[in-house]
PDB file of C-alpha atoms in Angstrom:
ATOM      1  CA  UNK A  30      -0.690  35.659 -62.585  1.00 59.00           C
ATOM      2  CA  UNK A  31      -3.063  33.448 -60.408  1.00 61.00           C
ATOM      3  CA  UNK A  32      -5.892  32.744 -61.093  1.00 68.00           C
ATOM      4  CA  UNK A  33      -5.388  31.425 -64.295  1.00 79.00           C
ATOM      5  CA  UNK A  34      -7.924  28.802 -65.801  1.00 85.00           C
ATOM      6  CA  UNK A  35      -6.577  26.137 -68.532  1.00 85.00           C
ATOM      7  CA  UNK A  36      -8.555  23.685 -70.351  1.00 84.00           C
ATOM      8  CA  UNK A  37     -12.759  24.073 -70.624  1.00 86.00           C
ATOM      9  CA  UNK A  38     -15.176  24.802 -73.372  1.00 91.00           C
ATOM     10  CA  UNK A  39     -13.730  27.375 -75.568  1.00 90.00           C
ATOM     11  CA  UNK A  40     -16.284  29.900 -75.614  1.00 93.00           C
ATOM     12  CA  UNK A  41     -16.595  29.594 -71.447  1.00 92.00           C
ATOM     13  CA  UNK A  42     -13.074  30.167 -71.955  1.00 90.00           C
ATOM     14  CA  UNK A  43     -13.072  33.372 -74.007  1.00 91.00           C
ATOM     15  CA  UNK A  44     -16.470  34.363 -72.189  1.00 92.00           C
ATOM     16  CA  UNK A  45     -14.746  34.880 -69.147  1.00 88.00           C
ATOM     17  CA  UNK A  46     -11.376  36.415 -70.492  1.00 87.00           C
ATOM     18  CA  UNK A  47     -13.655  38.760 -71.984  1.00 91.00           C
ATOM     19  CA  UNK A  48     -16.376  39.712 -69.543  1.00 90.00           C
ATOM     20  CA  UNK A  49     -14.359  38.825 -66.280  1.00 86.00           C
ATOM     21  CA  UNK A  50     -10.881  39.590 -67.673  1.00 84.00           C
ATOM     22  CA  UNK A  51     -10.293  36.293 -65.936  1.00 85.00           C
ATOM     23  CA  UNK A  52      -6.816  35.013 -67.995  1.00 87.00           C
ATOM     24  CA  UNK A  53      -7.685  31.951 -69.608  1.00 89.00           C
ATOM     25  CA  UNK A  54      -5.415  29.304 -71.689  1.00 88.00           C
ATOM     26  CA  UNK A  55      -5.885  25.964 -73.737  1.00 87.00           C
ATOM     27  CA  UNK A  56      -3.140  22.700 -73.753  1.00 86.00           C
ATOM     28  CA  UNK A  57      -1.807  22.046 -77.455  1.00 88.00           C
ATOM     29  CA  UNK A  58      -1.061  18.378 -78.645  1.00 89.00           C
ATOM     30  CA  UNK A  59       2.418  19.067 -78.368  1.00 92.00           C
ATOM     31  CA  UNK A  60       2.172  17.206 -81.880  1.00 93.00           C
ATOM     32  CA  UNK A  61       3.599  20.333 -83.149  1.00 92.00           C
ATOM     33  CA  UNK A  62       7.041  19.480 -84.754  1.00 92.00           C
ATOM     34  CA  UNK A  63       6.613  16.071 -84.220  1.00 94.00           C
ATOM     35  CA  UNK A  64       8.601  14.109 -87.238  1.00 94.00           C
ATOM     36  CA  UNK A  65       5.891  11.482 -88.760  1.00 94.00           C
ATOM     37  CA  UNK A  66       6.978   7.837 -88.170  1.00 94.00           C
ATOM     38  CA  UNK A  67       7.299   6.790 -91.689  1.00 93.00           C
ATOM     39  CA  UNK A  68       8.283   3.239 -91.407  1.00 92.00           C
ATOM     40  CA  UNK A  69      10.044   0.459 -89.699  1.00 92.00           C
ATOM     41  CA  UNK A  70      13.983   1.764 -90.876  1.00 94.00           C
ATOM     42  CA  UNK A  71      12.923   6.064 -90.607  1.00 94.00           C
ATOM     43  CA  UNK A  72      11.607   5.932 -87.167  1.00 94.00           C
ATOM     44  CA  UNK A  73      14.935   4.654 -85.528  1.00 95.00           C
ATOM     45  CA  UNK A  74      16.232   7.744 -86.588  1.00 96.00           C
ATOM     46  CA  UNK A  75      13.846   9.535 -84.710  1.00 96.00           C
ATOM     47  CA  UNK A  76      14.205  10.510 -80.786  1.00 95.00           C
ATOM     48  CA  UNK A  77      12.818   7.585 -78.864  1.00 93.00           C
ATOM     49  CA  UNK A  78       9.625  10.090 -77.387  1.00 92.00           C
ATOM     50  CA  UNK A  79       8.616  10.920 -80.644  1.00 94.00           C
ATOM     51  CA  UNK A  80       8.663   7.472 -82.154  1.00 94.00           C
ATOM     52  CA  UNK A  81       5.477   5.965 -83.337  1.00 94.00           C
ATOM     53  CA  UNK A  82       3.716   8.917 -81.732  1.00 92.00           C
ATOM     54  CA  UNK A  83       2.238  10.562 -85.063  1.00 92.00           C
ATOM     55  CA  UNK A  84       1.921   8.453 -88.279  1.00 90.00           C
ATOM     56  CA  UNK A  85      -0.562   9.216 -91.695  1.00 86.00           C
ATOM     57  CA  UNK A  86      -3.449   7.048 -92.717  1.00 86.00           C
ATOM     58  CA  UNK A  87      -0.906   4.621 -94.768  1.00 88.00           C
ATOM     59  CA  UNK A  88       1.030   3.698 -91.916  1.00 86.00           C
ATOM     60  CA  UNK A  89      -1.070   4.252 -89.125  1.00 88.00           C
ATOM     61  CA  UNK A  90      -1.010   0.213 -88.245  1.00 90.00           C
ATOM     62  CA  UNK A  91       2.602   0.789 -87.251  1.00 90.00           C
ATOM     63  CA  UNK A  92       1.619   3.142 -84.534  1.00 90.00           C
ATOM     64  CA  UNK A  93      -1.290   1.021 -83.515  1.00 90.00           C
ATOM     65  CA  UNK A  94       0.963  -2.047 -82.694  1.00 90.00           C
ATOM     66  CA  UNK A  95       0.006  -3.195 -79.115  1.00 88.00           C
ATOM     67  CA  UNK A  96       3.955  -4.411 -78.927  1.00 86.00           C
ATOM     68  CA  UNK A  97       4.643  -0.191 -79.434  1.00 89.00           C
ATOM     69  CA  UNK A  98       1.513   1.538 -77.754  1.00 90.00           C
ATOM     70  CA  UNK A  99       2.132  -0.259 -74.466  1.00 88.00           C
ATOM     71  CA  UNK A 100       4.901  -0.707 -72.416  1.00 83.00           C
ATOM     72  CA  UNK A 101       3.455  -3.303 -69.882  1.00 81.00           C
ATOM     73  CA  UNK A 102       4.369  -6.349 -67.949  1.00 75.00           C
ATOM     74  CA  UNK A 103       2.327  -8.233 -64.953  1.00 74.00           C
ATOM     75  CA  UNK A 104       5.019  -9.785 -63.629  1.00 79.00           C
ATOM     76  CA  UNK A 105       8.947 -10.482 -64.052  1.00 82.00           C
ATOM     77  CA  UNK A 106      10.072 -14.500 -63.045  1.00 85.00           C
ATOM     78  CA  UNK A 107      12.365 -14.362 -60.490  1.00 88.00           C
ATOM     79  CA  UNK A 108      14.335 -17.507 -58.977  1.00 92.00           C
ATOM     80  CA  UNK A 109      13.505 -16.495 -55.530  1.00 94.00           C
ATOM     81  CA  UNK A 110       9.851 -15.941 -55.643  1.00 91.00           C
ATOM     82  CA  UNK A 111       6.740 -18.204 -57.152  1.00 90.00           C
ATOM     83  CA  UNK A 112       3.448 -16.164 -56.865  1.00 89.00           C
ATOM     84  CA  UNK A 113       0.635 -18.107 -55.272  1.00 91.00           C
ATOM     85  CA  UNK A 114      -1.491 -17.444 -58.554  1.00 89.00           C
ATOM     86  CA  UNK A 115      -1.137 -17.335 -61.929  1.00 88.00           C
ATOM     87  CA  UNK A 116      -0.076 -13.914 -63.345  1.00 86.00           C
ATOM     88  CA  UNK A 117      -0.832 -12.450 -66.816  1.00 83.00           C
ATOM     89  CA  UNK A 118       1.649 -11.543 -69.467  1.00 79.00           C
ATOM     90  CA  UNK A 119       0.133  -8.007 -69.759  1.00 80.00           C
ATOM     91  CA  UNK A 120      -2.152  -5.853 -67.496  1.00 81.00           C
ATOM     92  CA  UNK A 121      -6.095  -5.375 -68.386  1.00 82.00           C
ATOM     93  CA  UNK A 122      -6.865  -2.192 -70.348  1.00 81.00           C
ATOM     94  CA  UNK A 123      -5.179  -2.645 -73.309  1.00 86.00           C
ATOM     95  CA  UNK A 124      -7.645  -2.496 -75.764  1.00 87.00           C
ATOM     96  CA  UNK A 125      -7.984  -0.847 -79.517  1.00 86.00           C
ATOM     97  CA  UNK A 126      -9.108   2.433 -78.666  1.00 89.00           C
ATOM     98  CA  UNK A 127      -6.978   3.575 -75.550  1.00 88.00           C
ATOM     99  CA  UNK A 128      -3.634   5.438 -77.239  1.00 88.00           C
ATOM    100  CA  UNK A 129      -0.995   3.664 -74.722  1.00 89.00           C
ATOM    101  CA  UNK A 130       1.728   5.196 -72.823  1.00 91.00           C
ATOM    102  CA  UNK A 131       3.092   7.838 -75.494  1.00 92.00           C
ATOM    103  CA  UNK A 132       0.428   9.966 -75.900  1.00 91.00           C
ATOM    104  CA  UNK A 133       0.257  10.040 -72.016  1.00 92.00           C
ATOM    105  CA  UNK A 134       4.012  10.929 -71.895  1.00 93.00           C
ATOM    106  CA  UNK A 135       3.270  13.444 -74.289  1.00 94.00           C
ATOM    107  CA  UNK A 136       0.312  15.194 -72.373  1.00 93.00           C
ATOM    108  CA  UNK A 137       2.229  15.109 -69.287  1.00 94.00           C
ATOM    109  CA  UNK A 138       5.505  16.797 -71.391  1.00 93.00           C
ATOM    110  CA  UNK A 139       2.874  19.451 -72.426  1.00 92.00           C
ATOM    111  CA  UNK A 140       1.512  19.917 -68.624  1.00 92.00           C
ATOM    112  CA  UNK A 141       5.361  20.061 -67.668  1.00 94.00           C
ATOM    113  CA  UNK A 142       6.394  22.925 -69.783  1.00 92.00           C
ATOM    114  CA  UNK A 143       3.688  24.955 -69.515  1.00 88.00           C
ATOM    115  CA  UNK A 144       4.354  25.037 -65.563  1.00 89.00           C
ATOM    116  CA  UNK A 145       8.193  25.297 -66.529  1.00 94.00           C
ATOM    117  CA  UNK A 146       7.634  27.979 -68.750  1.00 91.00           C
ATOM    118  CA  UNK A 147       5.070  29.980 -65.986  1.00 87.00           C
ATOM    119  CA  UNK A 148       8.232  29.630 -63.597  1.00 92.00           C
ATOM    120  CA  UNK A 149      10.331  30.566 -65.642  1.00 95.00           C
ATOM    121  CA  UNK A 150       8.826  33.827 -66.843  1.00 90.00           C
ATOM    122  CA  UNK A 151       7.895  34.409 -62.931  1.00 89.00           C
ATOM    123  CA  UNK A 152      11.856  34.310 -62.132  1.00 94.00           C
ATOM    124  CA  UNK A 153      12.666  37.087 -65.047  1.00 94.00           C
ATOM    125  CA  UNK A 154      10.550  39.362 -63.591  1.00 91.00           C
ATOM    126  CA  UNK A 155      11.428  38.509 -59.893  1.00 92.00           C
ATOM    127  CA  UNK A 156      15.080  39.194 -61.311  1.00 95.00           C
ATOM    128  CA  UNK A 157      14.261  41.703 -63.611  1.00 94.00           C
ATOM    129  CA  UNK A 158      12.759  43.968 -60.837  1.00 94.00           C
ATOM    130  CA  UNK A 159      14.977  43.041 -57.832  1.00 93.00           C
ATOM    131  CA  UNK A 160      18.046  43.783 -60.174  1.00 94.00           C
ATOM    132  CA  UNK A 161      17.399  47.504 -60.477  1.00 92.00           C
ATOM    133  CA  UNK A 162      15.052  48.192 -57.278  1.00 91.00           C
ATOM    134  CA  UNK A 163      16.662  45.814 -54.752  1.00 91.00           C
ATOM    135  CA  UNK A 164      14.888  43.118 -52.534  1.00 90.00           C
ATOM    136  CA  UNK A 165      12.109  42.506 -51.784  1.00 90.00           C
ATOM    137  CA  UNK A 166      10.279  42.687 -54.840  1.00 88.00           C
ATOM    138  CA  UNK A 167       7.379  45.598 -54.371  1.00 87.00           C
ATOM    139  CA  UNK A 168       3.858  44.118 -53.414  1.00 83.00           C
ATOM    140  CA  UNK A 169       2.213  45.163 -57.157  1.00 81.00           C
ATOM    141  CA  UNK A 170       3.976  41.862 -58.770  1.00 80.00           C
ATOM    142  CA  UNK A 171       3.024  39.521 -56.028  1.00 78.00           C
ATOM    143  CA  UNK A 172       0.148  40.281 -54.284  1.00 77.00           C
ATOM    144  CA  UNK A 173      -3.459  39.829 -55.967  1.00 74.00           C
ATOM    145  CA  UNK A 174      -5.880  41.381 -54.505  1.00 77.00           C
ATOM    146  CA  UNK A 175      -6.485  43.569 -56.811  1.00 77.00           C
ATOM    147  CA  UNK A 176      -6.350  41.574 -59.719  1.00 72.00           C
ATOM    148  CA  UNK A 177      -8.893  39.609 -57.821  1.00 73.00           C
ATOM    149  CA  UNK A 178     -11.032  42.478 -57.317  1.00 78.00           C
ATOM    150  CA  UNK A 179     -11.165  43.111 -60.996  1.00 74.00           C
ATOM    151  CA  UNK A 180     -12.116  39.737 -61.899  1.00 70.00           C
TER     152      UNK A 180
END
């Protein structure tokens, strides 16, 4: 139920679930059953999010690649246009210690599911309820006040 906080200093974070009863959550890496990219040949096999997203110390250089981490292009030549200035074969930004585009499509598959998953468990009770005590569903499982109150 709202509010709930994600993200922060860990010990704010369990300071206020305990204290405030405030509910509180963390993001994972979503690295969790992730297949390592092992090499050149193994990581074709893999499904195209998860390749080169998590490789070891030996390998590492493979997911590094600046031809893998980002997927950018400045401009595309076209017959029917000729920019009035020169454009660059890549955007600025890509340097050695930003993690390019798949960690980013990661995060945002992590940010996705949890408010998937939040919906989803909101519709089980909506139907859960409404199935045995008809429409609409009773105050207590929508309304906050009190739960504001408390906190």
């Amino acid at each position: 139920r709202a509010p709930f906080l994600l993200g922060g200093d860990a010990n704010i974070m369990k300071a206020l679930h305990e204290n405030a009863d405030a509910d509180v959550g963390q993001f994972g890496s979503g690295l969790i059953g992730i297949a390592e990219t092992i090499d050149e040949e193994q990581v074709n096999t893999l499904p195209w999010a998860a390749q080169y997203l998590k490789c070891n110390a030996q390998n590492n250089d493979l997911c590094r690649n600046p031809n893998i981490r980002f997927r950018t292009k400045c401009w595309v030549d076209r017959p029917d246009v000729t920019p009035p200035t020169n454009q660059r074969a890549h955007p600025k930004g890509q340097v050695g210690w930003h993690p390019g585009f798949r960690s980013h499509q990661l995060t945002g598959r992590v940010l996705a599911f949890t408010i998937l998953k939040a919906l989803q468990d909101a519709i089980n009770v909506w139907s859960e309820v409404t199935i045995t005590g008809g429409h609409p569903l009773p105050d207590e499982y929508w309304h906050v006040t009190d739960y504001y109150k408390n906190i």
